[in-house]
mmCIF file of C-alpha atoms in Angstrom:
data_model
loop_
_atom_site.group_PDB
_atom_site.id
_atom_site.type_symbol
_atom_site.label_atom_id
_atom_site.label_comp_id
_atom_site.label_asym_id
_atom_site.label_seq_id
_atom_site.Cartn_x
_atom_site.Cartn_y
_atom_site.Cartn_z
ATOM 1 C CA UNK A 1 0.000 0.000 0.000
ATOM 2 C CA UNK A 2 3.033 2.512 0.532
ATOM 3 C CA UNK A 3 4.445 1.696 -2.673
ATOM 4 C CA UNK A 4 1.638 2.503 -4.235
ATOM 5 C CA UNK A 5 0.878 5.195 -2.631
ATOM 6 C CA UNK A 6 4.380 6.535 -4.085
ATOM 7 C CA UNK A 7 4.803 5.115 -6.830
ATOM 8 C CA UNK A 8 0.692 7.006 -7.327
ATOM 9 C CA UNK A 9 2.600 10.634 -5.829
ATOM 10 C CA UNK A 10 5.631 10.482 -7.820
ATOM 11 C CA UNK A 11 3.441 9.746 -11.435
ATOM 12 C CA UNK A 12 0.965 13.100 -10.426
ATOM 13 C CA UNK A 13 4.269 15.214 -9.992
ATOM 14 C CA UNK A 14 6.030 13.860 -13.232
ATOM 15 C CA UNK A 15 2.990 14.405 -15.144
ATOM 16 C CA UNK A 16 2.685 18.041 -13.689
ATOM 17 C CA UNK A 17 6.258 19.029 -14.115
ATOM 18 C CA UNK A 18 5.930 18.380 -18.178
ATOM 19 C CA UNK A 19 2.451 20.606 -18.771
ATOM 20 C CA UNK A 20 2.556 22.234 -21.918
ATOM 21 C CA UNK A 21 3.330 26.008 -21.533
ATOM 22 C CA UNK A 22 -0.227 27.773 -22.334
ATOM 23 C CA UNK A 23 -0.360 28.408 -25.897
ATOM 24 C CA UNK A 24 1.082 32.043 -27.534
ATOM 25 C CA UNK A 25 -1.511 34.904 -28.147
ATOM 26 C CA UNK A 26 -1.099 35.382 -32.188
ATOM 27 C CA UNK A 27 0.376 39.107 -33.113
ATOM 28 C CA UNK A 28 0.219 40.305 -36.705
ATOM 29 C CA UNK A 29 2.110 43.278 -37.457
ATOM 30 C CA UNK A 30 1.974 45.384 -40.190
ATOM 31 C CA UNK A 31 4.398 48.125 -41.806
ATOM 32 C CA UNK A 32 6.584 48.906 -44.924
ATOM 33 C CA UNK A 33 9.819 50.587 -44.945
ATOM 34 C CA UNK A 34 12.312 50.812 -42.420
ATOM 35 C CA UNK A 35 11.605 52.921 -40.078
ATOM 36 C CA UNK A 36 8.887 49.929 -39.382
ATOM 37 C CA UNK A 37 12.028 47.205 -38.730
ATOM 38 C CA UNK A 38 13.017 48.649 -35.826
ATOM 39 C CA UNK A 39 9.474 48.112 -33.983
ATOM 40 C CA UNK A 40 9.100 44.689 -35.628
ATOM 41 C CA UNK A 41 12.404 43.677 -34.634
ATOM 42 C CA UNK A 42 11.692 44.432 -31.038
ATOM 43 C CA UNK A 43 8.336 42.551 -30.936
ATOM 44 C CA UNK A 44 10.379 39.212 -32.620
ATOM 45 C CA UNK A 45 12.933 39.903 -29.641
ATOM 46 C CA UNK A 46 9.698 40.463 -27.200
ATOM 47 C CA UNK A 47 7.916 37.437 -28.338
ATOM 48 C CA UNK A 48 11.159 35.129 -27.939
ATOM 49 C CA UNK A 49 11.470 36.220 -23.949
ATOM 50 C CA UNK A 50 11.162 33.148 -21.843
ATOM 51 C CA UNK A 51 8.099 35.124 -19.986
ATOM 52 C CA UNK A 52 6.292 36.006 -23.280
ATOM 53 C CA UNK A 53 2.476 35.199 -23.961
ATOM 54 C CA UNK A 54 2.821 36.540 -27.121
ATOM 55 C CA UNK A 55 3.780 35.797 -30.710
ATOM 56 C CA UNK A 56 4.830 37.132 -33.875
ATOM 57 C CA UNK A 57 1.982 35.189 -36.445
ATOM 58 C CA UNK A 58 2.274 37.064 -39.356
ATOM 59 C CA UNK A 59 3.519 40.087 -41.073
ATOM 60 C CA UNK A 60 1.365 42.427 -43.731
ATOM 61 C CA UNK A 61 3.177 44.477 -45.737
ATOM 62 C CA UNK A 62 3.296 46.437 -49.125
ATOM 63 C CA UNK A 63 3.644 44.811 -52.289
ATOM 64 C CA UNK A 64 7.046 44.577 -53.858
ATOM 65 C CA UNK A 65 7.740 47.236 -55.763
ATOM 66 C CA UNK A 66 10.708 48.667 -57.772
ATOM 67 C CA UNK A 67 14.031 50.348 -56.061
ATOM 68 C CA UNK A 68 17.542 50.970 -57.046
ATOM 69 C CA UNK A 69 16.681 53.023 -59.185
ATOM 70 C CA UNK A 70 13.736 51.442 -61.251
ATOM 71 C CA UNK A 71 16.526 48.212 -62.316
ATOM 72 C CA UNK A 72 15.055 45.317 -59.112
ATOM 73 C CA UNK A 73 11.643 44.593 -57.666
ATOM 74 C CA UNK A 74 12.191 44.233 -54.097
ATOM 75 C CA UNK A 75 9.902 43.325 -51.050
ATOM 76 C CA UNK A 76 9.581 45.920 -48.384
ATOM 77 C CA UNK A 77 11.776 46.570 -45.665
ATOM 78 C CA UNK A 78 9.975 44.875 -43.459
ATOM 79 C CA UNK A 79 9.436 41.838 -45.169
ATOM 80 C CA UNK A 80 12.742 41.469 -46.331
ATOM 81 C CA UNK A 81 13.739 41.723 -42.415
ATOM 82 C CA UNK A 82 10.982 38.975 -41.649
ATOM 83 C CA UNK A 83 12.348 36.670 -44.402
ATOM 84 C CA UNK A 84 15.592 37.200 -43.207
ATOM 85 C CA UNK A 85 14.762 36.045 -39.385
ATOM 86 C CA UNK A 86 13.097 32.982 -40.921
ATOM 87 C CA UNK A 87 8.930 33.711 -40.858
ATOM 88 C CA UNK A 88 7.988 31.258 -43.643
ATOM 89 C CA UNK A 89 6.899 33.622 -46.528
ATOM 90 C CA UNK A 90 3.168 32.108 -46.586
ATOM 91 C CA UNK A 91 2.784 34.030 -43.197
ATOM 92 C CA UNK A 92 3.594 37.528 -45.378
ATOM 93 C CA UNK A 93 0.875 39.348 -46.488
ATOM 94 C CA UNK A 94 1.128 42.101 -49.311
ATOM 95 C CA UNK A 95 -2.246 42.688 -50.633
ATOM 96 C CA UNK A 96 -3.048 45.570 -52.922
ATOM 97 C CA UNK A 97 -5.842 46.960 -50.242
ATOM 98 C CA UNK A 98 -6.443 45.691 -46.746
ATOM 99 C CA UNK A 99 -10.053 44.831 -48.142
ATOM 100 C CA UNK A 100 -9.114 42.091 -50.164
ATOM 101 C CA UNK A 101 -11.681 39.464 -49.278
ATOM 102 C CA UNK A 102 -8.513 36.616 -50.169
ATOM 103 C CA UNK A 103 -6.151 38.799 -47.803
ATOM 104 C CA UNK A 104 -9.266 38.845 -44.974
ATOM 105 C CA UNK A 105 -9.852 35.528 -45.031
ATOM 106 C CA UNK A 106 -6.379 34.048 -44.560
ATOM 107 C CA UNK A 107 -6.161 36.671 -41.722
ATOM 108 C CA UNK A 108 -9.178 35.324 -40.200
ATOM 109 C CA UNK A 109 -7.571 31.579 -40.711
ATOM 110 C CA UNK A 110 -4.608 33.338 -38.454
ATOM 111 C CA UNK A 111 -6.911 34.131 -35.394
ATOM 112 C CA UNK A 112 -5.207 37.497 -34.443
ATOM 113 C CA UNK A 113 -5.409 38.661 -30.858
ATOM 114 C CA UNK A 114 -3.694 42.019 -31.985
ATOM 115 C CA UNK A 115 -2.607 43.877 -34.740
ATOM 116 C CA UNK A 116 0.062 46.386 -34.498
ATOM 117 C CA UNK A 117 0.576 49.317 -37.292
ATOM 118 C CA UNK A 118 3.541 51.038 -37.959
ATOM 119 C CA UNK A 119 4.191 53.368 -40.995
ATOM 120 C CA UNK A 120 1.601 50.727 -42.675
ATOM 121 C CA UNK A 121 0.978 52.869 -45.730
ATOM 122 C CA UNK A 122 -2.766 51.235 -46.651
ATOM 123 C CA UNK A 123 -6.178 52.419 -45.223
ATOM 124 C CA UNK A 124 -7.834 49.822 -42.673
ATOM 125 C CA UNK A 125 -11.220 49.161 -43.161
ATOM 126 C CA UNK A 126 -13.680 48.176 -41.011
ATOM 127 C CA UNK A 127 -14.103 44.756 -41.118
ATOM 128 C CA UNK A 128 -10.209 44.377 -41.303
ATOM 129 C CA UNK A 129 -10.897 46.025 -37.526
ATOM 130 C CA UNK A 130 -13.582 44.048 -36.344
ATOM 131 C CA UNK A 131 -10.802 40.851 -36.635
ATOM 132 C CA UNK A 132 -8.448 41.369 -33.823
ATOM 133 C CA UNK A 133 -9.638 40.208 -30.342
ATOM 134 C CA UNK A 134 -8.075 43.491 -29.129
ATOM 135 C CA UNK A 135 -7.806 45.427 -31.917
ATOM 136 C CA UNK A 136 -5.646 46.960 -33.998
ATOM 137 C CA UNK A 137 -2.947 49.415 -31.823
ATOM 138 C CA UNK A 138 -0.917 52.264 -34.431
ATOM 139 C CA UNK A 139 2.526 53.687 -33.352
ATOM 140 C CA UNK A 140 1.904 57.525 -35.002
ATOM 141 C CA UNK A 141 4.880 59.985 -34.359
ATOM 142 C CA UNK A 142 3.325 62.905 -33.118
ATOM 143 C CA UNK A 143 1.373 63.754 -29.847
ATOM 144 C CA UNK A 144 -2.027 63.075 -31.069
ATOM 145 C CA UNK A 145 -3.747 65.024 -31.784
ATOM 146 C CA UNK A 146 -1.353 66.921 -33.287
ATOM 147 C CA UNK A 147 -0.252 66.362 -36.628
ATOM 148 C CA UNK A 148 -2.658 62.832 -37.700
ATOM 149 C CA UNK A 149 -2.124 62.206 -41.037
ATOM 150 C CA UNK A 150 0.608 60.616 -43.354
ATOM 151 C CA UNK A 151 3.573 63.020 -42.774
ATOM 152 C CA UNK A 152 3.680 63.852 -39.172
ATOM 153 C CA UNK A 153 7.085 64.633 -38.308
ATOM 154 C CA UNK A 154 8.136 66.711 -42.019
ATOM 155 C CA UNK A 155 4.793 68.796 -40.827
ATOM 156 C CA UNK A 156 5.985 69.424 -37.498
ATOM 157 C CA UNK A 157 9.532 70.281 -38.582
ATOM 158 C CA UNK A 158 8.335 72.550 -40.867
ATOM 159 C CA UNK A 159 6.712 74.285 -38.795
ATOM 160 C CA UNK A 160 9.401 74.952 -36.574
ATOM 161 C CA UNK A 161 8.066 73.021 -33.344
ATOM 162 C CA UNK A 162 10.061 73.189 -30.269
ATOM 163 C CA UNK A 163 8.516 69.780 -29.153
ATOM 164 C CA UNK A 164 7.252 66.600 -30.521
ATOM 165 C CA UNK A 165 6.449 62.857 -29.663
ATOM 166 C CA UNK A 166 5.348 59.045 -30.256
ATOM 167 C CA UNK A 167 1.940 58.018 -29.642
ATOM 168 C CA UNK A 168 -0.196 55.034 -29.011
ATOM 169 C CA UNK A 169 -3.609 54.735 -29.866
ATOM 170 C CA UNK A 170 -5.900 51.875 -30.826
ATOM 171 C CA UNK A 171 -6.910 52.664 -34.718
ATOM 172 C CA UNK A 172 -10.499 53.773 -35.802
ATOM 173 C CA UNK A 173 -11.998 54.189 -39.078
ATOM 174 C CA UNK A 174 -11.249 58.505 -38.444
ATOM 175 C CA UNK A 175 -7.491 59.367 -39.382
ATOM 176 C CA UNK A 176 -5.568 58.516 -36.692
ATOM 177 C CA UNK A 177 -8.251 59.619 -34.344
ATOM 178 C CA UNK A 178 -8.731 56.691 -31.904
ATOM 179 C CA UNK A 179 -8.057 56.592 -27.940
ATOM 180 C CA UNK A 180 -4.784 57.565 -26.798
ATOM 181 C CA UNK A 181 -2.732 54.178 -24.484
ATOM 182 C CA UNK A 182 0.004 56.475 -24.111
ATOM 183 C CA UNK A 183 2.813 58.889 -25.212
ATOM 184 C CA UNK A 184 5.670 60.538 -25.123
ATOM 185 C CA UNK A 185 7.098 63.585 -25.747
ATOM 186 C CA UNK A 186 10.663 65.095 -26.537
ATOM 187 C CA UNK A 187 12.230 68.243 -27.320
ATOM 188 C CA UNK A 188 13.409 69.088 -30.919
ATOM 189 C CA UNK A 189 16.541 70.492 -31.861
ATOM 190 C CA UNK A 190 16.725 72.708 -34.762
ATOM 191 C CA UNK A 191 19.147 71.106 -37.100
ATOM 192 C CA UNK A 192 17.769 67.835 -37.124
ATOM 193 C CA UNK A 193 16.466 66.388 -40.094
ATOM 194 C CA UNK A 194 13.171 64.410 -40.967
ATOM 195 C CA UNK A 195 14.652 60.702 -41.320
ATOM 196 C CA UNK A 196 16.476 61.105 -38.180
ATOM 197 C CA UNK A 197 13.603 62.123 -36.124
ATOM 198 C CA UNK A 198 11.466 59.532 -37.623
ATOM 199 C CA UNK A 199 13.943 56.564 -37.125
ATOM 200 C CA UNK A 200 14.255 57.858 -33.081
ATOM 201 C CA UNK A 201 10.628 58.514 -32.456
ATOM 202 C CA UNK A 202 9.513 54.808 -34.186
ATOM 203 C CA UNK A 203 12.501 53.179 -31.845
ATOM 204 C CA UNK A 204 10.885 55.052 -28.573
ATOM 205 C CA UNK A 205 7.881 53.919 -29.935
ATOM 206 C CA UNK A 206 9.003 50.657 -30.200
ATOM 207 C CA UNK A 207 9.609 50.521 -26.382
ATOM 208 C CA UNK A 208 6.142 52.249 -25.737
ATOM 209 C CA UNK A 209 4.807 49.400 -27.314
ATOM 210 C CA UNK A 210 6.792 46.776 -25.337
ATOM 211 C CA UNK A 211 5.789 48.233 -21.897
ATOM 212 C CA UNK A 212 1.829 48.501 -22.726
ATOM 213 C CA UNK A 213 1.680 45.095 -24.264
ATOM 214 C CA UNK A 214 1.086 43.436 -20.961
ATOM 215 C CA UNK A 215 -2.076 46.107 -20.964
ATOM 216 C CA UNK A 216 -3.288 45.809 -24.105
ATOM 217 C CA UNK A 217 -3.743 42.356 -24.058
ATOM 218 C CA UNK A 218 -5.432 41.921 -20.848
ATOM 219 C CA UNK A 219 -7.802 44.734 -21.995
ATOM 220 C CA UNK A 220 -7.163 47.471 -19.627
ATOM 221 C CA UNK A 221 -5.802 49.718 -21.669
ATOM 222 C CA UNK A 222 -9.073 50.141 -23.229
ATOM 223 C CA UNK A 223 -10.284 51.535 -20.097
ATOM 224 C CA UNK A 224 -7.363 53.666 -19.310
ATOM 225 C CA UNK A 225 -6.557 55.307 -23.278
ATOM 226 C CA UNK A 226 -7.815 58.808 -23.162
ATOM 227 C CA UNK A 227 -10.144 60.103 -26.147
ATOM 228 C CA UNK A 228 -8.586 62.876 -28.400
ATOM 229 C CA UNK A 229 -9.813 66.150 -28.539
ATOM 230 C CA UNK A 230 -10.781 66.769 -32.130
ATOM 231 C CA UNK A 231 -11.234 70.081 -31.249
ATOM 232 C CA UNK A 232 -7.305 70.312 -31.134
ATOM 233 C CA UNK A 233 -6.597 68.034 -33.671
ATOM 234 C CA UNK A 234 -4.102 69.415 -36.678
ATOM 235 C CA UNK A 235 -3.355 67.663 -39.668
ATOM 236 C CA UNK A 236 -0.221 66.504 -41.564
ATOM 237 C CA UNK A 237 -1.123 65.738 -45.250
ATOM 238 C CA UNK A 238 0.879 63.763 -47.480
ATOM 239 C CA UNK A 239 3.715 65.732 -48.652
ATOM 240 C CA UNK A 240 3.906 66.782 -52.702
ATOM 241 C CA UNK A 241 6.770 66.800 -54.673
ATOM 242 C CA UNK A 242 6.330 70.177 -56.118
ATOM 243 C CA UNK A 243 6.630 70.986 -52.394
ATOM 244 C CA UNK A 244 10.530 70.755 -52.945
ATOM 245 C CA UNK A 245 11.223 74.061 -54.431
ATOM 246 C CA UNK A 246 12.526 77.275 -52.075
ATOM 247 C CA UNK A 247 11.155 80.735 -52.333
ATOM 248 C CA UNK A 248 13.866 83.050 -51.033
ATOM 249 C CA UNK A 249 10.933 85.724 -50.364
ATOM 250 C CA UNK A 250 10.288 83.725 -47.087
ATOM 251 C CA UNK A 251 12.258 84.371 -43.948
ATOM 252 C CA UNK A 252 15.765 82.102 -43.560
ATOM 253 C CA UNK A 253 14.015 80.125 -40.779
ATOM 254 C CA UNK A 254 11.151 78.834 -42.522
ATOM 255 C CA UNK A 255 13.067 77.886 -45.444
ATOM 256 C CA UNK A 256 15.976 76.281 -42.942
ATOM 257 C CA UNK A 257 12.835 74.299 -41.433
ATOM 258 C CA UNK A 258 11.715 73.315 -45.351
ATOM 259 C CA UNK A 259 14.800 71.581 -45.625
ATOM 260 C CA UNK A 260 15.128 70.022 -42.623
ATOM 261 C CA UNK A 261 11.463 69.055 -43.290
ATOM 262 C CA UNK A 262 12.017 67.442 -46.489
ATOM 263 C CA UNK A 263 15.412 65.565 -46.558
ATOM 264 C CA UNK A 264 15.194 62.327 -47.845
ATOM 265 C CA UNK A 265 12.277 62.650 -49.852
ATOM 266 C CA UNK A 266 11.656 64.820 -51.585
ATOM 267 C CA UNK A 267 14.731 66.948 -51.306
ATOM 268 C CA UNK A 268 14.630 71.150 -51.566
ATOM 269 C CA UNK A 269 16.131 72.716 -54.498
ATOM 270 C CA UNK A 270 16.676 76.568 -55.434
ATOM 271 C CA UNK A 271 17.072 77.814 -58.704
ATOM 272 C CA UNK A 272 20.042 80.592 -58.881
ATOM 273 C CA UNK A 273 20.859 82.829 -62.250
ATOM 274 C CA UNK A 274 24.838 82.845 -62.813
ATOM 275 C CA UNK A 275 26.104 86.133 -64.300
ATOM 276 C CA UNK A 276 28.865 86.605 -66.893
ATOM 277 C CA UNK A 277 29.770 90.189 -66.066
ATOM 278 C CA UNK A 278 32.102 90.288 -69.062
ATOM 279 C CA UNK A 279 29.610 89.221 -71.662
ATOM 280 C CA UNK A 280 26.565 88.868 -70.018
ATOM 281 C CA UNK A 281 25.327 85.727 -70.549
ATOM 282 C CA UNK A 282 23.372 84.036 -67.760
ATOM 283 C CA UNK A 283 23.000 80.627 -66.969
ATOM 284 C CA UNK A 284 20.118 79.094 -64.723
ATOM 285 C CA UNK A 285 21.589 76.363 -62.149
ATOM 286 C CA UNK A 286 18.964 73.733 -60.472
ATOM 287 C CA UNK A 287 20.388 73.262 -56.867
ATOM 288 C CA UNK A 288 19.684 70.480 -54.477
ATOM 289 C CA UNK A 289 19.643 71.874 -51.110
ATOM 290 C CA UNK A 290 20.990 69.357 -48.572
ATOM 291 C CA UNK A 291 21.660 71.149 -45.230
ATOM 292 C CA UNK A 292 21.204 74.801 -44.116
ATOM 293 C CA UNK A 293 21.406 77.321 -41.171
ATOM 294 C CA UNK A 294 19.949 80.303 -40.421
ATOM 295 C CA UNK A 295 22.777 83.041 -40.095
ATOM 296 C CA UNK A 296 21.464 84.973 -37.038
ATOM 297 C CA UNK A 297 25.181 87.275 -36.751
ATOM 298 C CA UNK A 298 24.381 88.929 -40.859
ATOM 299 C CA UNK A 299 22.508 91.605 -41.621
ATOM 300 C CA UNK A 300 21.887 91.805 -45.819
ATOM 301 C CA UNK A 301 21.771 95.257 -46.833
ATOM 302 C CA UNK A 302 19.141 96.958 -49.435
ATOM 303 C CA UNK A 303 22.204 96.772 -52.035
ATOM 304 C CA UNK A 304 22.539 93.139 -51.551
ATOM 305 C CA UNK A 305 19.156 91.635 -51.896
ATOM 306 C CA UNK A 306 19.568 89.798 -55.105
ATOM 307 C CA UNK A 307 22.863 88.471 -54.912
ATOM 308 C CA UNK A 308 24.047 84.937 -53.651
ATOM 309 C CA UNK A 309 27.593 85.249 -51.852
ATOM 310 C CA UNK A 310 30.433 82.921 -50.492
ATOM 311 C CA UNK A 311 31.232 82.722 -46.518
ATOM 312 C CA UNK A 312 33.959 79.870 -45.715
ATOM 313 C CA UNK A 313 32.644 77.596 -47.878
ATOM 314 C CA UNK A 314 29.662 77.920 -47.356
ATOM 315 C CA UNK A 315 26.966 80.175 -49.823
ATOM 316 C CA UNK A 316 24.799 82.779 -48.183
ATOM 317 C CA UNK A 317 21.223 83.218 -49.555
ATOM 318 C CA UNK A 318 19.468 86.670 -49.045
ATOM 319 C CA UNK A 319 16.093 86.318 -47.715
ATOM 320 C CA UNK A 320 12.952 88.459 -46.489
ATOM 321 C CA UNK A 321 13.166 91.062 -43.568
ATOM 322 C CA UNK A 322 17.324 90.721 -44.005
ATOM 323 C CA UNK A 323 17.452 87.299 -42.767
ATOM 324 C CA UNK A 324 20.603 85.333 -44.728
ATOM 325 C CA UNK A 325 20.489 81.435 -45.227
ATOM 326 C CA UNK A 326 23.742 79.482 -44.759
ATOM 327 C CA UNK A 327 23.237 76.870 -47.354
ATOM 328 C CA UNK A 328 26.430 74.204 -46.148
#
């Protein structure tokens, strides 16, 4: 009867040591180019933590399209990083709209818990929405509701903010209009340039993410995200390319915050008119304008309004109210 009786205790306790681990709640994430990597790479590092509940079940992404100049049709950043850390490529999506009933399905199939968005580039609709357990969460670089729309942080550089940030917020059908989960906000400083600000604010966001995971997925941070304000809300529409060309009737700082604004894509150029004293002849030279400062120590005079000179290497642009442009 002892023997049995431990032989009986000794069976229970192997059988409980050897449990299966509860199963993984599925994630799908879902960006394009690379300033997305960096927050799927820390949700893959996330999701392989010995304490994680979560995983990484699929990835939805733009189509492949051409870079390198026109020659190579690539995949996306992102899915080019998910190939790379092995996802099998049936588990990455690149539909031409998020409606796709063939896309939907196989996303139903998936059983999502949460979708995260990050620099997505396609419009949600609402029965993508209504598939997530606990919906679909958006990392947006701005403090919403600042600046919602598809070029946040070139709209807040050019105009000149002092202060910016990362949000969270689950994702309605209204432009980046859903509840707040959280933020964060940091100072700007003034020579710091559009792809810069967008890689840092998508890493902090990254981290935002991390920490309100825990919350997202046991569903309090539906009760604790804050509503926006619409009444506050500004917007940050998509940027044109036409938009690249400087008007040296404007002060030095707004043009200085143009080209911070717009480096990467798409650039700031200046036309200038080069003299021939001798014989006359003028030439017209296209400029790309890669990095500027606003020369607060010069004063242009009346005499010198139309006339681009040199400083150390450096050419000095006459603009409105006597402001002078340092283009480096």
């Amino acid at each position: 009867m002892i023997l049995r009786r431990f032989i009986c205790y000794n069976a229970s306790s192997t059988v409980s040591s050897i449990a299966p681990s509860p199963k993984k709640k599925p994630l799908i994430f879902l960006g394009s180019p690379q300033v997305s990597v960096s927050v799927l790479e820390a949700l893959f590092n996330a999701s392989n933590a010995p304490n994680s509940s979560f995983e990484v079940a699929g990835i939805v992404t733009q189509p492949p399209s051409r870079r390198d100049r026109g020659k190579k049709v690539l995949p996306s950043p992102v899915a080019q990083y998910a190939l790379d850390k092995g996802l099998p490529s049936d588990l990455i999506f690149s539909p031409e709209k998020a409606g796709d009933e063939a896309f939907l399905s196989a996303l139903r199939e998936l059983q999502p818990e949460l979708c995260i968005t990050a620099a997505y580039g396609n419009i949600l609709p609402t029965k993508f929405l209504k598939i997530p357990v606990h919906g679909t969460v958006n990392i947006h670089p701005s403090l919403l509701p600042l600046y919602r729309g598809a070029a946040p942080v070139q709209r807040a550089l050019q105009d000149g903010v002092p202060e910016t940030g990362v949000s969270l917020a689950f994702t309605v059908r209204k432009l980046d209009a859903g509840p707040v989960i959280a933020s964060k906000r940091f100072q700007v400083d003034d020579l710091i340039k559009a792809p810069e600000l967008l890689s840092f604010l998508f890493s902090e966001g990254s981290n935002l993410l991390i920490r309100e995971l825990p919350s997202i997925f046991d569903g309090s941070a539906k009760s604790k995200a804050a509503p926006q304000d619409d009444s506050k809300a500004t917007l940050a529409p998509k940027i044109a390319p036409d938009e690249a060309w400087l008007s040296f009737d404007q002060e030095a700082f707004v043009l200085h915050n143009k080209v911070r604004a717009f480096a990467g894509w798409p650039g700031t150029r200046a036309k200038v008119v080069v003299l021939d004293e001798k014989s006359g002849q003028q030439n017209v030279l296209e400029l790309k304008i890669m990095s500027t400062r606003v020369c607060k120590d010069l004063e242009i005079q009346d005499s010198e309004q139309d006339y681009v000179t040199f400083k150390k290497g450096s050419l000095i642009f006459p603009c409105r109210g006597g402001t002078a442009l340092e283009v480096k």
